[in-house]
Tab-separated table of C-alpha atoms in Angstrom:
chain	number	residue	atom	x	y	z
Z	1	GLN	CA	-1.211	8.785	-18.827
Z	2	LEU	CA	-0.855	7.999	-15.423
Z	3	PRO	CA	-0.469	4.540	-15.825
Z	4	GLU	CA	2.909	4.605	-17.950
Z	5	ARG	CA	4.171	7.123	-15.618
Z	6	VAL	CA	4.298	4.445	-12.925
Z	7	VAL	CA	5.895	2.148	-14.547
Z	8	ALA	CA	8.875	4.558	-15.556
Z	9	LEU	CA	8.847	5.317	-12.081
Z	10	TYR	CA	9.222	1.485	-10.887
Z	11	THR	CA	11.622	0.413	-13.271
Z	12	ASN	CA	13.945	3.480	-12.113
Z	13	VAL	CA	17.117	2.216	-10.747
Z	14	VAL	CA	16.259	3.775	-7.411
Z	15	TYR	CA	13.099	1.489	-7.093
Z	16	ALA	CA	15.148	-1.706	-7.683
Z	17	ASP	CA	14.906	-2.720	-3.753
Z	18	LEU	CA	10.984	-2.090	-4.266
Z	19	ALA	CA	10.867	-3.931	-7.160
Z	20	LYS	CA	12.546	-6.684	-5.778
Z	21	MET	CA	10.869	-7.411	-2.207
Z	22	SER	CA	7.401	-7.354	-4.321
Z	23	GLY	CA	8.182	-9.755	-6.316
Z	24	VAL	CA	6.377	-7.734	-9.244
Z	25	THR	CA	8.661	-7.004	-12.677
Z	26	SER	CA	8.815	-4.252	-14.581
Z	27	SER	CA	7.176	-6.388	-17.253
Z	28	ASN	CA	4.513	-7.636	-14.866
Z	29	LEU	CA	3.389	-4.299	-13.758
Z	30	HIS	CA	3.711	-2.740	-17.955
Z	31	ASP	CA	1.546	-5.652	-18.937
Z	32	ILE	CA	-1.166	-4.320	-15.574
Z	33	ALA	CA	-1.017	-0.998	-16.656
Z	34	LEU	CA	-1.978	-2.228	-20.514
Z	35	TRP	CA	-5.041	-4.160	-18.836
Z	36	THR	CA	-5.999	-1.113	-16.738
Z	37	ASP	CA	-6.367	1.034	-20.146
Z	38	THR	CA	-7.714	-1.398	-21.560
Z	39	LEU	CA	-10.427	-2.356	-19.098
Z	40	ARG	CA	-11.227	1.305	-18.795
Z	41	GLN	CA	-11.537	1.841	-22.298
Z	42	SER	CA	-13.868	-1.262	-22.035
Z	43	ARG	CA	-15.652	0.399	-19.211
Z	44	ASN	CA	-16.243	3.531	-21.017
Z	45	ALA	CA	-17.473	2.267	-24.423
Z	46	VAL	CA	-20.282	0.020	-22.348
Z	47	HIS	CA	-21.173	2.536	-19.966
Z	48	HIS	CA	-20.579	5.783	-21.550
Z	49	ALA	CA	-20.587	5.284	-25.293
Z	50	ASN	CA	-17.432	6.282	-25.346
Z	51	ASP	CA	-15.179	5.446	-28.975
Z	52	SER	CA	-13.148	2.776	-27.857
Z	53	THR	CA	-10.247	0.886	-29.589
Z	54	LEU	CA	-11.341	-2.257	-29.008
Z	55	CYS	CA	-14.517	-3.861	-29.823
Z	56	ALA	CA	-16.069	-3.196	-26.226
Z	57	THR	CA	-18.734	-5.694	-25.226
Z	58	TRP	CA	-20.052	-6.862	-21.807
Z	59	GLU	CA	-18.279	-10.147	-22.870
Z	60	THR	CA	-15.377	-8.168	-23.776
Z	61	THR	CA	-15.615	-6.584	-20.626
Z	62	ALA	CA	-16.474	-9.736	-18.195
Z	63	ALA	CA	-13.120	-11.239	-19.854
Z	64	LEU	CA	-11.099	-8.948	-18.573
Z	65	LEU	CA	-12.684	-8.512	-14.974
Z	66	MET	CA	-11.066	-11.596	-14.921
Z	67	GLY	CA	-7.692	-10.767	-14.839
Z	68	THR	CA	-8.419	-8.150	-11.650
Z	69	VAL	CA	-7.498	-10.730	-8.907
Z	70	PRO	CA	-3.768	-10.973	-9.959
Z	71	ASN	CA	-3.383	-7.608	-10.885
Z	72	VAL	CA	-4.866	-6.347	-7.903
Z	73	ARG	CA	-2.698	-8.854	-5.975
Z	74	ALA	CA	0.546	-7.907	-7.935
Z	75	LEU	CA	-0.530	-3.675	-6.490
Z	76	TYR	CA	-0.749	-5.026	-3.661
Z	77	ALA	CA	2.765	-6.299	-3.551
Z	78	ILE	CA	4.235	-3.370	-4.472
Z	79	THR	CA	2.065	-1.433	-2.188
Z	80	GLN	CA	3.353	-3.732	1.087
Z	81	ALA	CA	6.949	-3.750	0.169
Z	82	ALA	CA	6.200	0.259	-0.333
Z	83	ARG	CA	5.192	0.450	3.486
Z	84	THR	CA	7.829	-2.147	4.970
Z	85	THR	CA	10.772	-0.059	3.303
Z	86	ASP	CA	9.599	2.941	5.357
């Protein structure tokens, strides 16, 4: 899946400077990828009645959404660091 491929690229030694500049560790990015997958599964279970590996409720989804701000901030930090290395 895409989140795992992004983590694999980010942890490559070629992107070590990017990781340092952004301040986002590969561990942080891995956690964000897990959060992304879990949020997607929860959303699909609630809105599209798809099967999910977790017990998806409105409450679960709301709790996952509370992680949005720090996770999106980290993604923007990576994006900003990438733009400044051009």
